[in-house]
PDB file of C-alpha atoms and ligand atoms in Angstrom:
ATOM      1  CA  MET A 132      -1.826 -10.497   0.981  1.00 75.00           C
ATOM      2  CA  LYS A 133      -2.420 -12.036  -2.412  1.00 92.00           C
ATOM      3  CA  GLU A 134      -0.040 -11.744  -5.329  1.00 96.00           C
ATOM      4  CA  ILE A 135      -0.547  -8.731  -7.597  1.00 98.00           C
ATOM      5  CA  ARG A 136      -1.271  -9.702 -11.187  1.00 98.00           C
ATOM      6  CA  ILE A 137      -1.561  -7.371 -14.161  1.00 98.00           C
ATOM      7  CA  ALA A 138      -3.968  -8.347 -16.946  1.00 99.00           C
ATOM      8  CA  PRO A 139      -3.871  -6.145 -20.058  1.00 98.00           C
ATOM      9  CA  SER A 140      -7.236  -6.088 -21.850  1.00 98.00           C
ATOM     10  CA  ILE A 141      -6.509  -6.357 -25.556  1.00 98.00           C
ATOM     11  CA  LEU A 142      -9.936  -4.952 -26.451  1.00 97.00           C
ATOM     12  CA  ALA A 143      -8.294  -1.542 -26.067  1.00 98.00           C
ATOM     13  CA  TRP A 144      -5.766  -2.253 -28.833  1.00 98.00           C
ATOM     14  CA  ASP A 145      -6.237  -2.165 -32.626  1.00 96.00           C
ATOM     15  CA  LEU A 146      -8.502  -5.194 -33.178  1.00 95.00           C
ATOM     16  CA  GLY A 147      -6.848  -5.745 -36.552  1.00 96.00           C
ATOM     17  CA  ASN A 148      -3.499  -6.324 -34.883  1.00 97.00           C
ATOM     18  CA  LEU A 149      -4.148  -8.300 -31.720  1.00 97.00           C
ATOM     19  CA  ASP A 150      -0.951 -10.181 -32.311  1.00 96.00           C
ATOM     20  CA  ARG A 151       0.929  -7.046 -31.306  1.00 97.00           C
ATOM     21  CA  ALA A 152      -1.239  -6.598 -28.196  1.00 98.00           C
ATOM     22  CA  VAL A 153      -0.257 -10.053 -27.013  1.00 98.00           C
ATOM     23  CA  ARG A 154       3.405  -9.317 -27.744  1.00 98.00           C
ATOM     24  CA  ILE A 155       3.221  -6.081 -25.744  1.00 98.00           C
ATOM     25  CA  SER A 156       1.712  -8.023 -22.839  1.00 98.00           C
ATOM     26  CA  LEU A 157       4.616 -10.469 -22.981  1.00 98.00           C
ATOM     27  CA  GLU A 158       7.272  -7.752 -23.265  1.00 98.00           C
ATOM     28  CA  GLY A 159       5.750  -5.787 -20.405  1.00 98.00           C
ATOM     29  CA  GLY A 160       5.822  -8.805 -18.095  1.00 98.00           C
ATOM     30  CA  ALA A 161       2.030  -9.110 -17.765  1.00 98.00           C
ATOM     31  CA  ASP A 162       0.770 -12.057 -15.712  1.00 98.00           C
ATOM     32  CA  GLN A 163      -2.217 -12.833 -17.883  1.00 98.00           C
ATOM     33  CA  VAL A 164      -4.012 -11.562 -20.968  1.00 98.00           C
ATOM     34  CA  HIS A 165      -7.618 -10.443 -20.511  1.00 98.00           C
ATOM     35  CA  LEU A 166      -9.837 -11.339 -23.478  1.00 98.00           C
ATOM     36  CA  ASP A 167     -13.237  -9.634 -23.583  1.00 98.00           C
ATOM     37  CA  VAL A 168     -15.846 -11.646 -25.421  1.00 98.00           C
ATOM     38  CA  ILE A 169     -19.106  -9.718 -25.984  1.00 98.00           C
ATOM     39  CA  ASP A 170     -22.093 -11.015 -27.918  1.00 98.00           C
ATOM     40  CA  GLY A 171     -24.128  -7.854 -28.555  1.00 98.00           C
ATOM     41  CA  HIS A 172     -26.894  -9.153 -26.242  1.00 98.00           C
ATOM     42  CA  PHE A 173     -25.444  -9.199 -22.764  1.00 98.00           C
ATOM     43  CA  ALA A 174     -23.658  -5.926 -23.493  1.00 98.00           C
ATOM     44  CA  PRO A 175     -23.834  -3.440 -26.364  1.00 98.00           C
ATOM     45  CA  ASN A 176     -20.788  -4.423 -28.395  1.00 97.00           C
ATOM     46  CA  ILE A 177     -19.567  -7.392 -30.429  1.00 98.00           C
ATOM     47  CA  THR A 178     -15.915  -8.292 -30.080  1.00 98.00           C
ATOM     48  CA  PHE A 179     -14.399 -11.660 -30.947  1.00 98.00           C
ATOM     49  CA  GLY A 180     -14.952 -15.352 -30.349  1.00 98.00           C
ATOM     50  CA  PRO A 181     -13.136 -18.653 -29.858  1.00 98.00           C
ATOM     51  CA  GLY A 182     -11.455 -18.464 -33.287  1.00 98.00           C
ATOM     52  CA  THR A 183      -9.556 -15.354 -32.254  1.00 98.00           C
ATOM     53  CA  VAL A 184      -8.646 -16.825 -28.879  1.00 98.00           C
ATOM     54  CA  LYS A 185      -7.311 -19.918 -30.638  1.00 98.00           C
ATOM     55  CA  ALA A 186      -5.242 -17.863 -33.084  1.00 98.00           C
ATOM     56  CA  LEU A 187      -3.726 -15.804 -30.263  1.00 98.00           C
ATOM     57  CA  ARG A 188      -3.033 -18.935 -28.227  1.00 98.00           C
ATOM     58  CA  LYS A 189      -0.381 -19.858 -30.794  1.00 97.00           C
ATOM     59  CA  LYS A 190       1.422 -16.572 -30.161  1.00 95.00           C
ATOM     60  CA  CYS A 191       2.031 -16.768 -26.436  1.00 91.00           C
ATOM     61  CA  ASP A 192       1.780 -18.987 -23.419  1.00 94.00           C
ATOM     62  CA  LEU A 193       0.600 -16.423 -20.882  1.00 98.00           C
ATOM     63  CA  LYS A 194      -2.498 -17.298 -18.896  1.00 98.00           C
ATOM     64  CA  PHE A 195      -5.587 -16.518 -21.008  1.00 98.00           C
ATOM     65  CA  ASP A 196      -8.247 -14.861 -18.873  1.00 98.00           C
ATOM     66  CA  THR A 197     -11.406 -15.005 -20.993  1.00 98.00           C
ATOM     67  CA  HIS A 198     -14.207 -12.741 -19.785  1.00 98.00           C
ATOM     68  CA  LEU A 199     -17.459 -14.001 -21.277  1.00 98.00           C
ATOM     69  CA  MET A 200     -19.961 -11.164 -21.469  1.00 98.00           C
ATOM     70  CA  ILE A 201     -22.488 -13.343 -23.253  1.00 98.00           C
ATOM     71  CA  ASP A 202     -26.058 -14.432 -22.542  1.00 98.00           C
ATOM     72  CA  SER A 203     -25.632 -18.178 -23.111  1.00 98.00           C
ATOM     73  CA  PRO A 204     -22.193 -19.263 -21.899  1.00 98.00           C
ATOM     74  CA  HIS A 205     -23.167 -22.963 -21.837  1.00 98.00           C
ATOM     75  CA  LEU A 206     -23.361 -22.893 -25.655  1.00 98.00           C
ATOM     76  CA  TYR A 207     -19.744 -21.753 -25.992  1.00 98.00           C
ATOM     77  CA  VAL A 208     -17.850 -23.014 -22.971  1.00 98.00           C
ATOM     78  CA  ASP A 209     -16.406 -26.038 -24.817  1.00 98.00           C
ATOM     79  CA  LYS A 210     -15.290 -23.883 -27.732  1.00 98.00           C
ATOM     80  CA  PHE A 211     -13.374 -21.510 -25.467  1.00 98.00           C
ATOM     81  CA  LEU A 212     -11.785 -24.412 -23.608  1.00 98.00           C
ATOM     82  CA  GLU A 213     -10.679 -25.952 -26.910  1.00 98.00           C
ATOM     83  CA  ALA A 214      -9.383 -22.548 -28.005  1.00 98.00           C
ATOM     84  CA  GLY A 215      -6.984 -22.491 -25.055  1.00 98.00           C
ATOM     85  CA  SER A 216      -8.578 -20.331 -22.360  1.00 98.00           C
ATOM     86  CA  ASP A 217      -7.119 -20.974 -18.908  1.00 98.00           C
ATOM     87  CA  LEU A 218      -9.611 -19.008 -16.862  1.00 98.00           C
ATOM     88  CA  LEU A 219     -13.202 -18.768 -18.042  1.00 98.00           C
ATOM     89  CA  THR A 220     -15.192 -16.040 -16.362  1.00 99.00           C
ATOM     90  CA  PHE A 221     -18.971 -16.174 -16.445  1.00 98.00           C
ATOM     91  CA  HIS A 222     -21.382 -13.425 -15.425  1.00 99.00           C
ATOM     92  CA  ALA A 223     -23.529 -14.078 -12.353  1.00 98.00           C
ATOM     93  CA  GLU A 224     -26.381 -12.096 -13.963  1.00 98.00           C
ATOM     94  CA  VAL A 225     -27.047 -14.863 -16.514  1.00 98.00           C
ATOM     95  CA  LEU A 226     -26.661 -17.850 -14.171  1.00 98.00           C
ATOM     96  CA  ASP A 227     -28.204 -19.596 -11.221  1.00 98.00           C
ATOM     97  CA  GLY A 228     -26.668 -22.201  -8.942  1.00 98.00           C
ATOM     98  CA  SER A 229     -27.434 -25.157 -11.165  1.00 98.00           C
ATOM     99  CA  HIS A 230     -26.155 -23.491 -14.370  1.00 98.00           C
ATOM    100  CA  PHE A 231     -23.016 -22.523 -12.514  1.00 98.00           C
ATOM    101  CA  ASP A 232     -22.507 -26.108 -11.315  1.00 98.00           C
ATOM    102  CA  ASP A 233     -22.776 -27.416 -14.886  1.00 98.00           C
ATOM    103  CA  LEU A 234     -20.261 -24.883 -16.183  1.00 98.00           C
ATOM    104  CA  TYR A 235     -17.953 -25.561 -13.244  1.00 98.00           C
ATOM    105  CA  HIS A 236     -17.921 -29.301 -13.971  1.00 98.00           C
ATOM    106  CA  THR A 237     -17.212 -28.722 -17.663  1.00 98.00           C
ATOM    107  CA  VAL A 238     -14.324 -26.344 -16.983  1.00 98.00           C
ATOM    108  CA  HIS A 239     -12.903 -28.344 -14.098  1.00 98.00           C
ATOM    109  CA  ALA A 240     -12.922 -31.563 -16.098  1.00 98.00           C
ATOM    110  CA  LYS A 241     -10.380 -29.865 -18.384  1.00 98.00           C
ATOM    111  CA  GLY A 242      -8.251 -28.706 -15.451  1.00 98.00           C
ATOM    112  CA  LYS A 243      -9.075 -25.040 -16.058  1.00 98.00           C
ATOM    113  CA  GLU A 244     -10.271 -22.264 -13.735  1.00 98.00           C
ATOM    114  CA  VAL A 245     -13.698 -20.698 -13.280  1.00 98.00           C
ATOM    115  CA  GLY A 246     -14.208 -17.003 -12.678  1.00 98.00           C
ATOM    116  CA  LEU A 247     -17.410 -15.248 -11.686  1.00 98.00           C
ATOM    117  CA  ALA A 248     -18.071 -11.631 -12.680  1.00 99.00           C
ATOM    118  CA  ILE A 249     -20.595  -9.077 -11.499  1.00 98.00           C
ATOM    119  CA  LYS A 250     -21.562  -5.753 -13.062  1.00 98.00           C
ATOM    120  CA  PRO A 251     -21.170  -2.548 -11.032  1.00 98.00           C
ATOM    121  CA  LYS A 252     -24.776  -2.577  -9.771  1.00 98.00           C
ATOM    122  CA  THR A 253     -24.996  -6.341  -9.139  1.00 98.00           C
ATOM    123  CA  GLU A 254     -24.618  -7.749  -5.633  1.00 98.00           C
ATOM    124  CA  LEU A 255     -23.116 -11.209  -5.293  1.00 98.00           C
ATOM    125  CA  PRO A 256     -26.115 -13.585  -5.360  1.00 98.00           C
ATOM    126  CA  GLU A 257     -26.649 -16.007  -2.487  1.00 98.00           C
ATOM    127  CA  TRP A 258     -26.133 -19.038  -4.708  1.00 98.00           C
ATOM    128  CA  ALA A 259     -22.704 -17.647  -5.636  1.00 98.00           C
ATOM    129  CA  GLU A 260     -21.665 -16.894  -2.067  1.00 97.00           C
ATOM    130  CA  GLY A 261     -22.145 -20.552  -1.204  1.00 96.00           C
ATOM    131  CA  ARG A 262     -19.999 -21.609  -4.161  1.00 98.00           C
ATOM    132  CA  LEU A 263     -17.083 -19.201  -3.775  1.00 98.00           C
ATOM    133  CA  ASP A 264     -14.739 -22.088  -3.023  1.00 98.00           C
ATOM    134  CA  LYS A 265     -15.213 -23.171  -6.646  1.00 98.00           C
ATOM    135  CA  VAL A 266     -14.359 -19.744  -8.031  1.00 98.00           C
ATOM    136  CA  SER A 267     -10.679 -19.042  -8.632  1.00 98.00           C
ATOM    137  CA  THR A 268     -11.319 -15.395  -9.555  1.00 98.00           C
ATOM    138  CA  LEU A 269     -14.096 -13.062  -8.527  1.00 98.00           C
ATOM    139  CA  VAL A 270     -14.322 -10.286 -11.121  1.00 99.00           C
ATOM    140  CA  VAL A 271     -15.695  -7.040  -9.763  1.00 99.00           C
ATOM    141  CA  MET A 272     -16.580  -4.790 -12.685  1.00 99.00           C
ATOM    142  CA  THR A 273     -16.049  -1.088 -12.192  1.00 98.00           C
ATOM    143  CA  VAL A 274     -17.573  -0.052 -15.550  1.00 98.00           C
ATOM    144  CA  ASN A 275     -20.665  -1.282 -17.362  1.00 98.00           C
ATOM    145  CA  PRO A 276     -19.648  -4.072 -19.740  1.00 98.00           C
ATOM    146  CA  GLY A 277     -19.220  -3.164 -23.381  1.00 98.00           C
ATOM    147  CA  PHE A 278     -16.344  -0.832 -24.035  1.00 97.00           C
ATOM    148  CA  SER A 279     -12.833  -0.026 -23.035  1.00 98.00           C
ATOM    149  CA  GLY A 280     -11.891   3.529 -22.096  1.00 98.00           C
ATOM    150  CA  GLN A 281     -14.684   4.340 -19.605  1.00 98.00           C
ATOM    151  CA  SER A 282     -13.862   5.861 -16.237  1.00 98.00           C
ATOM    152  CA  MET A 283     -13.965   3.792 -13.097  1.00 98.00           C
ATOM    153  CA  ASP A 284     -17.222   3.851 -11.145  1.00 98.00           C
ATOM    154  CA  MET A 285     -15.971   4.650  -7.649  1.00 98.00           C
ATOM    155  CA  SER A 286     -19.360   3.787  -6.120  1.00 98.00           C
ATOM    156  CA  VAL A 287     -18.297   0.136  -6.476  1.00 98.00           C
ATOM    157  CA  MET A 288     -15.514   0.570  -3.868  1.00 98.00           C
ATOM    158  CA  PRO A 289     -17.577  -0.406  -0.772  1.00 98.00           C
ATOM    159  CA  LYS A 290     -18.729  -3.587  -2.541  1.00 98.00           C
ATOM    160  CA  LEU A 291     -15.138  -4.388  -3.511  1.00 98.00           C
ATOM    161  CA  GLN A 292     -14.076  -4.028   0.124  1.00 98.00           C
ATOM    162  CA  LYS A 293     -17.000  -6.141   1.320  1.00 98.00           C
ATOM    163  CA  LEU A 294     -16.256  -8.964  -1.135  1.00 98.00           C
ATOM    164  CA  SER A 295     -12.534  -9.006  -0.324  1.00 98.00           C
ATOM    165  CA  SER A 296     -13.414  -9.286   3.363  1.00 98.00           C
ATOM    166  CA  LEU A 297     -15.942 -12.040   2.652  1.00 98.00           C
ATOM    167  CA  VAL A 298     -13.307 -14.041   0.782  1.00 98.00           C
ATOM    168  CA  SER A 299     -10.795 -13.729   3.631  1.00 97.00           C
ATOM    169  CA  GLU A 300     -13.409 -14.496   6.308  1.00 97.00           C
ATOM    170  CA  LYS A 301     -14.139 -17.714   4.464  1.00 97.00           C
ATOM    171  CA  GLY A 302     -10.405 -18.499   4.470  1.00 97.00           C
ATOM    172  CA  LEU A 303     -10.359 -18.627   0.670  1.00 98.00           C
ATOM    173  CA  SER A 304      -7.566 -17.514  -1.632  1.00 96.00           C
ATOM    174  CA  THR A 305      -9.905 -16.427  -4.445  1.00 98.00           C
ATOM    175  CA  ASP A 306      -8.303 -13.745  -6.590  1.00 98.00           C
ATOM    176  CA  ILE A 307     -10.196 -10.461  -6.649  1.00 98.00           C
ATOM    177  CA  GLU A 308      -9.988  -9.076 -10.156  1.00 99.00           C
ATOM    178  CA  VAL A 309     -11.034  -5.498 -10.790  1.00 99.00           C
ATOM    179  CA  ASP A 310     -12.117  -4.706 -14.342  1.00 98.00           C
ATOM    180  CA  GLY A 311     -12.814  -1.285 -15.759  1.00 98.00           C
ATOM    181  CA  GLY A 312     -11.128   2.095 -15.835  1.00 98.00           C
ATOM    182  CA  ILE A 313      -7.919   1.127 -14.022  1.00 98.00           C
ATOM    183  CA  GLU A 314      -5.273   3.828 -14.330  1.00 98.00           C
ATOM    184  CA  PRO A 315      -2.109   4.465 -12.294  1.00 98.00           C
ATOM    185  CA  GLU A 316      -4.036   7.143 -10.360  1.00 98.00           C
ATOM    186  CA  ASN A 317      -6.685   4.770  -8.981  1.00 98.00           C
ATOM    187  CA  VAL A 318      -4.606   1.624  -8.440  1.00 98.00           C
ATOM    188  CA  GLU A 319      -4.142   2.503  -4.764  1.00 98.00           C
ATOM    189  CA  GLU A 320      -7.921   2.755  -4.160  1.00 98.00           C
ATOM    190  CA  VAL A 321      -8.448  -0.661  -5.684  1.00 98.00           C
ATOM    191  CA  VAL A 322      -5.526  -2.497  -4.087  1.00 98.00           C
ATOM    192  CA  LYS A 323      -6.164  -1.159  -0.604  1.00 97.00           C
ATOM    193  CA  ARG A 324      -9.673  -2.655  -0.874  1.00 98.00           C
ATOM    194  CA  GLY A 325      -8.297  -6.075  -1.699  1.00 98.00           C
ATOM    195  CA  GLY A 326      -8.162  -6.070  -5.498  1.00 98.00           C
ATOM    196  CA  ASN A 327      -5.143  -8.124  -6.579  1.00 98.00           C
ATOM    197  CA  VAL A 328      -5.715  -8.786 -10.292  1.00 98.00           C
ATOM    198  CA  LEU A 329      -5.800  -5.542 -12.224  1.00 98.00           C
ATOM    199  CA  VAL A 330      -7.347  -5.537 -15.691  1.00 98.00           C
ATOM    200  CA  ALA A 331      -6.268  -2.573 -17.776  1.00 98.00           C
ATOM    201  CA  GLY A 332      -7.289  -1.700 -21.308  1.00 98.00           C
ATOM    202  CA  ALA A 333      -6.814   2.027 -21.848  1.00 98.00           C
ATOM    203  CA  GLY A 334      -4.491   2.068 -18.804  1.00 98.00           C
ATOM    204  CA  VAL A 335      -2.020   0.015 -20.866  1.00 98.00           C
ATOM    205  CA  PHE A 336      -2.842   0.239 -24.565  1.00 98.00           C
ATOM    206  CA  GLY A 337      -3.945   3.860 -24.478  1.00 98.00           C
ATOM    207  CA  LYS A 338      -0.514   4.959 -23.255  1.00 98.00           C
ATOM    208  CA  GLU A 339       2.342   6.124 -25.417  1.00 98.00           C
ATOM    209  CA  ASP A 340       4.534   3.321 -24.117  1.00 98.00           C
ATOM    210  CA  PRO A 341       2.212   0.376 -23.353  1.00 98.00           C
ATOM    211  CA  VAL A 342       5.092  -1.940 -22.404  1.00 98.00           C
ATOM    212  CA  LYS A 343       6.184   0.480 -19.708  1.00 98.00           C
ATOM    213  CA  ALA A 344       2.557   1.129 -18.651  1.00 98.00           C
ATOM    214  CA  ILE A 345       2.349  -2.476 -17.435  1.00 98.00           C
ATOM    215  CA  SER A 346       5.247  -1.946 -15.019  1.00 98.00           C
ATOM    216  CA  VAL A 347       3.882   1.425 -13.926  1.00 98.00           C
ATOM    217  CA  LEU A 348       0.630  -0.259 -12.827  1.00 98.00           C
ATOM    218  CA  ARG A 349       2.554  -3.031 -11.103  1.00 98.00           C
ATOM    219  CA  GLU A 350       4.809  -0.586  -9.234  1.00 98.00           C
ATOM    220  CA  ARG A 351       1.795   1.402  -8.010  1.00 98.00           C
ATOM    221  CA  ALA A 352       0.091  -1.769  -6.817  1.00 98.00           C
ATOM    222  CA  LEU A 353       3.222  -3.065  -5.093  1.00 97.00           C
ATOM    223  CA  GLN A 354       3.490   0.181  -3.131  1.00 96.00           C
ATOM    224  CA  VAL A 355       0.201  -0.752  -1.441  1.00 95.00           C
ATOM    225  CA  ASN A 356       0.589  -4.548  -1.411  1.00 91.00           C
ATOM    226  CA  PRO A 357       4.341  -5.315  -1.475  1.00 89.00           C
TER     227      PRO A 357
HETATM  228  C1  DX5 B 662     -15.488  -3.923 -20.500  1.00 76.52           C
HETATM  229  C2  DX5 B 662     -14.411  -4.961 -20.408  1.00 76.52           C
HETATM  230  C3  DX5 B 662     -13.145  -4.456 -19.790  1.00 76.52           C
HETATM  231  C4  DX5 B 662     -12.521  -3.314 -20.543  1.00 76.52           C
HETATM  232  C5  DX5 B 662     -11.364  -2.765 -19.771  1.00 76.52           C
HETATM  233  O1  DX5 B 662     -16.604  -4.502 -21.071  1.00 76.52           O
HETATM  234  O2  DX5 B 662     -14.829  -6.050 -19.628  1.00 76.52           O
HETATM  235  O3  DX5 B 662     -12.233  -5.520 -19.644  1.00 76.52           O
HETATM  236  O4  DX5 B 662     -12.067  -3.684 -21.805  1.00 76.52           O
HETATM  237  O5  DX5 B 662     -10.881  -1.643 -20.446  1.00 76.52           O
HETATM  238  P1  DX5 B 662     -10.515  -0.314 -19.657  1.00 76.52           P
HETATM  239  O6  DX5 B 662      -9.412  -0.676 -18.718  1.00 76.52           O
HETATM  240  O7  DX5 B 662     -10.113   0.627 -20.742  1.00 76.52           O
HETATM  241  O8  DX5 B 662     -11.757   0.117 -18.912  1.00 76.52           O
HETATM  242 ZN1   ZN B 663     -13.256  -7.533 -19.127  1.00 76.52          ZN
END
């Protein structure tokens, strides 16, 4: 079984005080910080860009998991690398094999990781299946991109199971990150289907004690995948 990792999504915190969100992630023992970049085209919200990532980079040395929900990632990949992202996740919906290869080379040349995300209704494209060995993290979205605080779309569960099995059949160690609506109550459903990186916005920052919420999620996950 793969290592459980908890990734608080700071989009769910006060966007005027992201400094605190990063500090909470550190105090709670999070494994990585999930940074949702949305351009108002790919998804109906506008969040923050490389400048914010760079400013937060100075505050902590946790792994920065940057989820690019943008139409033209090739225009910004260098900026996010310079800003200090460690894992850059691109959406399969805006790529094809050759675009992916270009992005992969750019990210790899800097010694950083590439993630590939799919929306709830998207199946993994064929070009992506053949390139899974280049993907450190497969991000299975369980809400439509745009906003924190939505409930998990449970109809994604069979796909999550199928993709986890595909990764193990190929003998790969690709992390399976689940993004959207994670709460203590549904952690078991996700982890038993092979999810090992748990993104949580409202499930951490919407709680009265967000520092503790990180360990609550981890404990739940470890009950299924010790
Ligand atoms: C949605 C983002 C998610 C979201 C997670 O567009 O990709 O990362 O912020 O927040 P919760 O856990 O509240 O669904
Ligand atoms: Zn996200």
